[in-house]
PDB file of C-alpha atoms in Angstrom:
ATOM      1  CA  MET A 723       0.000   0.000   0.000  1.00 43.00           C
ATOM      2  CA  SER A 724       2.966   2.307   0.290  1.00 46.00           C
ATOM      3  CA  TRP A 725       2.597   3.043  -3.442  1.00 46.00           C
ATOM      4  CA  PHE A 726      -0.540   5.106  -2.743  1.00 50.00           C
ATOM      5  CA  LYS A 727       0.289   8.603  -1.520  1.00 54.00           C
ATOM      6  CA  ARG A 728      -2.138  11.092  -0.029  1.00 54.00           C
ATOM      7  CA  SER A 729      -2.019  14.747  -1.049  1.00 60.00           C
ATOM      8  CA  ASN A 730       0.052  15.597   2.047  1.00 61.00           C
ATOM      9  CA  GLY A 731       2.638  12.932   1.169  1.00 61.00           C
ATOM     10  CA  ALA A 732       1.551  10.350   3.763  1.00 67.00           C
ATOM     11  CA  THR A 733       0.985   6.813   2.596  1.00 78.00           C
ATOM     12  CA  VAL A 734      -2.159   4.865   3.435  1.00 75.00           C
ATOM     13  CA  GLU A 735       0.025   2.518   5.446  1.00 81.00           C
ATOM     14  CA  SER A 736       1.311   5.367   7.624  1.00 83.00           C
ATOM     15  CA  VAL A 737      -2.222   6.702   8.164  1.00 80.00           C
ATOM     16  CA  VAL A 738      -3.412   3.271   9.328  1.00 84.00           C
ATOM     17  CA  ASP A 739      -0.343   2.894  11.557  1.00 86.00           C
ATOM     18  CA  ARG A 740      -1.053   6.298  13.099  1.00 83.00           C
ATOM     19  CA  ALA A 741      -4.690   5.365  13.794  1.00 80.00           C
ATOM     20  CA  VAL A 742      -3.674   2.082  15.431  1.00 85.00           C
ATOM     21  CA  THR A 743      -1.097   3.894  17.577  1.00 85.00           C
ATOM     22  CA  ASP A 744      -3.695   6.481  18.654  1.00 80.00           C
ATOM     23  CA  ILE A 745      -6.133   3.746  19.676  1.00 80.00           C
ATOM     24  CA  ARG A 746      -3.457   1.835  21.605  1.00 82.00           C
ATOM     25  CA  HIS A 747      -2.620   4.971  23.578  1.00 80.00           C
ATOM     26  CA  GLY A 748      -6.241   5.914  24.336  1.00 78.00           C
ATOM     27  CA  ARG A 749      -6.453   8.715  21.776  1.00 85.00           C
ATOM     28  CA  PHE A 750      -9.803   8.007  20.173  1.00 88.00           C
ATOM     29  CA  GLU A 751     -12.013  10.862  21.389  1.00 92.00           C
ATOM     30  CA  ARG A 752     -12.795  12.476  18.041  1.00 93.00           C
ATOM     31  CA  SER A 753     -13.480   9.268  16.169  1.00 92.00           C
ATOM     32  CA  LEU A 754     -15.624   7.722  18.904  1.00 95.00           C
ATOM     33  CA  SER A 755     -17.573  10.982  19.301  1.00 96.00           C
ATOM     34  CA  ALA A 756     -18.337  10.983  15.584  1.00 96.00           C
ATOM     35  CA  LEU A 757     -19.304   7.297  15.671  1.00 96.00           C
ATOM     36  CA  MET A 758     -21.604   8.012  18.603  1.00 98.00           C
ATOM     37  CA  GLY A 759     -23.261  10.816  16.640  1.00 98.00           C
ATOM     38  CA  VAL A 760     -23.851   8.571  13.630  1.00 98.00           C
ATOM     39  CA  GLY A 761     -25.059   5.747  15.882  1.00 98.00           C
ATOM     40  CA  ALA A 762     -27.515   8.064  17.627  1.00 98.00           C
ATOM     41  CA  ALA A 763     -28.980   9.216  14.305  1.00 98.00           C
ATOM     42  CA  VAL A 764     -29.377   5.706  12.890  1.00 98.00           C
ATOM     43  CA  THR A 765     -30.778   4.340  16.150  1.00 97.00           C
ATOM     44  CA  ALA A 766     -33.269   7.207  16.503  1.00 98.00           C
ATOM     45  CA  ALA A 767     -34.536   6.628  12.963  1.00 98.00           C
ATOM     46  CA  GLU A 768     -34.996   2.908  13.612  1.00 97.00           C
ATOM     47  CA  ILE A 769     -36.733   3.613  16.924  1.00 97.00           C
ATOM     48  CA  PHE A 770     -39.082   6.030  15.178  1.00 98.00           C
ATOM     49  CA  PHE A 771     -40.136   3.379  12.666  1.00 97.00           C
ATOM     50  CA  GLU A 772     -40.620   0.712  15.346  1.00 96.00           C
ATOM     51  CA  HIS A 773     -42.499   2.962  17.759  1.00 96.00           C
ATOM     52  CA  ASP A 774     -44.614   4.289  14.881  1.00 96.00           C
ATOM     53  CA  LYS A 775     -45.711   0.682  14.234  1.00 94.00           C
ATOM     54  CA  ALA A 776     -46.932   0.657  17.843  1.00 92.00           C
ATOM     55  CA  SER A 777     -48.713   4.000  17.230  1.00 94.00           C
ATOM     56  CA  PHE A 778     -46.661   5.667  19.972  1.00 95.00           C
ATOM     57  CA  GLY A 779     -49.118   4.142  22.462  1.00 93.00           C
ATOM     58  CA  ASN A 780     -47.102   5.416  25.430  1.00 94.00           C
ATOM     59  CA  ARG A 781     -45.858   9.009  25.538  1.00 96.00           C
ATOM     60  CA  LEU A 782     -42.452   7.785  26.719  1.00 96.00           C
ATOM     61  CA  MET A 783     -41.978   6.234  23.268  1.00 97.00           C
ATOM     62  CA  TRP A 784     -41.167   9.720  21.974  1.00 98.00           C
ATOM     63  CA  LEU A 785     -38.222  10.160  24.355  1.00 98.00           C
ATOM     64  CA  PRO A 786     -35.607   8.053  22.488  1.00 98.00           C
ATOM     65  CA  VAL A 787     -36.756   9.609  19.213  1.00 98.00           C
ATOM     66  CA  ALA A 788     -36.224  13.090  20.675  1.00 98.00           C
ATOM     67  CA  LEU A 789     -32.863  12.169  22.218  1.00 98.00           C
ATOM     68  CA  GLY A 790     -31.516  10.928  18.866  1.00 97.00           C
ATOM     69  CA  PRO A 791     -30.880  14.379  17.367  1.00 98.00           C
ATOM     70  CA  VAL A 792     -29.492  15.549  20.725  1.00 98.00           C
ATOM     71  CA  GLY A 793     -27.018  12.653  20.674  1.00 98.00           C
ATOM     72  CA  THR A 794     -26.142  13.334  17.057  1.00 98.00           C
ATOM     73  CA  ALA A 795     -25.467  17.010  17.744  1.00 98.00           C
ATOM     74  CA  ALA A 796     -23.427  16.175  20.854  1.00 98.00           C
ATOM     75  CA  GLY A 797     -21.404  13.575  18.947  1.00 98.00           C
ATOM     76  CA  VAL A 798     -20.607  15.970  16.123  1.00 98.00           C
ATOM     77  CA  ALA A 799     -19.795  18.751  18.599  1.00 98.00           C
ATOM     78  CA  GLY A 800     -17.512  16.388  20.515  1.00 97.00           C
ATOM     79  CA  ALA A 801     -15.732  15.424  17.318  1.00 95.00           C
ATOM     80  CA  LEU A 802     -15.178  19.041  16.303  1.00 96.00           C
ATOM     81  CA  ASN A 803     -14.506  20.689  19.668  1.00 96.00           C
ATOM     82  CA  ALA A 804     -12.492  19.378  22.622  1.00 94.00           C
ATOM     83  CA  LYS A 805     -14.458  21.456  25.149  1.00 97.00           C
ATOM     84  CA  ALA A 806     -17.782  20.090  23.887  1.00 96.00           C
ATOM     85  CA  ALA A 807     -16.384  16.568  24.169  1.00 95.00           C
ATOM     86  CA  HIS A 808     -15.939  17.117  27.910  1.00 96.00           C
ATOM     87  CA  THR A 809     -19.132  19.103  28.628  1.00 97.00           C
ATOM     88  CA  VAL A 810     -22.002  18.535  26.206  1.00 98.00           C
ATOM     89  CA  LEU A 811     -21.133  14.992  25.137  1.00 98.00           C
ATOM     90  CA  PRO A 812     -21.136  13.344  28.594  1.00 98.00           C
ATOM     91  CA  VAL A 813     -24.403  15.043  29.606  1.00 98.00           C
ATOM     92  CA  ALA A 814     -26.199  13.974  26.424  1.00 98.00           C
ATOM     93  CA  SER A 815     -24.660  10.506  26.616  1.00 98.00           C
ATOM     94  CA  ALA A 816     -25.731  10.032  30.236  1.00 99.00           C
ATOM     95  CA  ALA A 817     -29.298  10.995  29.295  1.00 99.00           C
ATOM     96  CA  ILE A 818     -29.221   8.473  26.443  1.00 98.00           C
ATOM     97  CA  VAL A 819     -27.875   5.713  28.715  1.00 99.00           C
ATOM     98  CA  ALA A 820     -30.591   6.459  31.293  1.00 99.00           C
ATOM     99  CA  ASN A 821     -33.240   6.373  28.574  1.00 98.00           C
ATOM    100  CA  GLY A 822     -31.929   3.054  27.270  1.00 98.00           C
ATOM    101  CA  LEU A 823     -32.130   1.514  30.737  1.00 98.00           C
ATOM    102  CA  GLN A 824     -35.631   2.943  31.187  1.00 98.00           C
ATOM    103  CA  GLY A 825     -36.620   1.481  27.812  1.00 98.00           C
ATOM    104  CA  THR A 826     -35.278  -1.921  28.828  1.00 98.00           C
ATOM    105  CA  PHE A 827     -37.459  -1.814  31.943  1.00 98.00           C
ATOM    106  CA  LEU A 828     -40.508  -0.763  29.911  1.00 97.00           C
ATOM    107  CA  HIS A 829     -39.940  -3.489  27.319  1.00 97.00           C
ATOM    108  CA  VAL A 830     -39.520  -6.155  30.023  1.00 98.00           C
ATOM    109  CA  ARG A 831     -42.749  -4.898  31.596  1.00 97.00           C
ATOM    110  CA  GLY A 832     -44.477  -4.894  28.199  1.00 96.00           C
ATOM    111  CA  ILE A 833     -43.556  -8.527  27.586  1.00 97.00           C
ATOM    112  CA  GLY A 834     -44.915  -9.388  31.032  1.00 97.00           C
ATOM    113  CA  GLN A 835     -48.220  -7.658  30.213  1.00 96.00           C
ATOM    114  CA  LYS A 836     -48.837  -9.762  27.109  1.00 96.00           C
ATOM    115  CA  PRO A 837     -51.294 -12.674  27.501  1.00 96.00           C
ATOM    116  CA  GLY A 838     -49.499 -15.375  29.458  1.00 96.00           C
ATOM    117  CA  GLY A 839     -46.790 -12.948  30.569  1.00 96.00           C
ATOM    118  CA  TRP A 840     -43.380 -14.430  31.221  1.00 96.00           C
ATOM    119  CA  HIS A 841     -44.882 -17.927  31.534  1.00 96.00           C
ATOM    120  CA  ASN A 842     -45.371 -17.723  27.777  1.00 96.00           C
ATOM    121  CA  ALA A 843     -41.951 -16.125  27.223  1.00 94.00           C
ATOM    122  CA  ARG A 844     -41.069 -18.081  24.102  1.00 95.00           C
ATOM    123  CA  TYR A 845     -43.950 -16.466  22.233  1.00 95.00           C
ATOM    124  CA  ASN A 846     -44.129 -13.104  24.013  1.00 95.00           C
ATOM    125  CA  VAL A 847     -40.434 -12.265  23.651  1.00 95.00           C
ATOM    126  CA  GLU A 848     -40.732 -12.830  19.919  1.00 94.00           C
ATOM    127  CA  MET A 849     -44.075 -11.064  19.425  1.00 94.00           C
ATOM    128  CA  GLY A 850     -43.874  -8.387  22.131  1.00 93.00           C
ATOM    129  CA  PRO A 851     -41.632  -5.359  22.390  1.00 95.00           C
ATOM    130  CA  PRO A 852     -38.026  -6.154  21.433  1.00 95.00           C
ATOM    131  CA  LEU A 853     -36.273  -7.141  24.637  1.00 94.00           C
ATOM    132  CA  LEU A 854     -32.713  -6.171  23.721  1.00 95.00           C
ATOM    133  CA  ALA A 855     -33.357  -3.163  21.455  1.00 95.00           C
ATOM    134  CA  PRO A 856     -33.233  -0.543  24.233  1.00 97.00           C
ATOM    135  CA  LEU A 857     -29.807  -1.838  25.195  1.00 97.00           C
ATOM    136  CA  LEU A 858     -28.618  -0.645  21.768  1.00 95.00           C
ATOM    137  CA  VAL A 859     -29.554   2.872  22.862  1.00 96.00           C
ATOM    138  CA  THR A 860     -27.601   2.299  26.078  1.00 98.00           C
ATOM    139  CA  LEU A 861     -24.612   1.154  24.021  1.00 98.00           C
ATOM    140  CA  VAL A 862     -24.695   4.305  21.871  1.00 98.00           C
ATOM    141  CA  GLY A 863     -24.811   6.474  24.995  1.00 98.00           C
ATOM    142  CA  GLY A 864     -21.992   4.443  26.511  1.00 98.00           C
ATOM    143  CA  MET A 865     -19.879   5.154  23.427  1.00 97.00           C
ATOM    144  CA  GLY A 866     -20.331   8.869  24.083  1.00 97.00           C
ATOM    145  CA  LEU A 867     -19.411   8.502  27.757  1.00 97.00           C
ATOM    146  CA  LEU A 868     -16.300   6.553  26.809  1.00 96.00           C
ATOM    147  CA  ALA A 869     -15.369   9.122  24.159  1.00 95.00           C
ATOM    148  CA  SER A 870     -15.531  11.902  26.748  1.00 95.00           C
ATOM    149  CA  LEU A 871     -12.993  10.030  28.903  1.00 94.00           C
ATOM    150  CA  LEU A 872     -10.466   9.257  26.158  1.00 91.00           C
ATOM    151  CA  ARG A 873      -7.671  11.516  24.960  1.00 89.00           C
ATOM    152  CA  ARG A 874      -8.023  13.460  21.733  1.00 86.00           C
ATOM    153  CA  GLU A 875      -6.227  12.301  18.582  1.00 80.00           C
ATOM    154  CA  ARG A 876      -3.337  14.471  17.443  1.00 74.00           C
TER     155      ARG A 876
END
């Protein structure tokens, strides 16, 4: 790959080596902030479609949809600005983690409220609210919290 040069003279190989070195030394703040922002946008869109299928029967179903753009903005801000990565990003990420845990509780409760409850778990887990989906939201928020703790790439 050393035959391919970037406009600044660096080879692809050296760029990859630099990225690996940054990750090994805990310098991954910008990249993980950006990934968190993208993850929040994609997750919020998917949540909107799934909760729309359920006709937003509970007002709390709007909360992860509303937190998606907040997470996206915080992720982008954290990627572009070091101060935002240590102020805005952890606050938004903590709210997203809390909402993911709340969603997990609500989904567990929703499965239990289906006919047969947890005694009919094999059917209700498949046909009821997705049991593990809110943990994806928690994971996206956790990425933001982790990004706010890491060092910034050079």
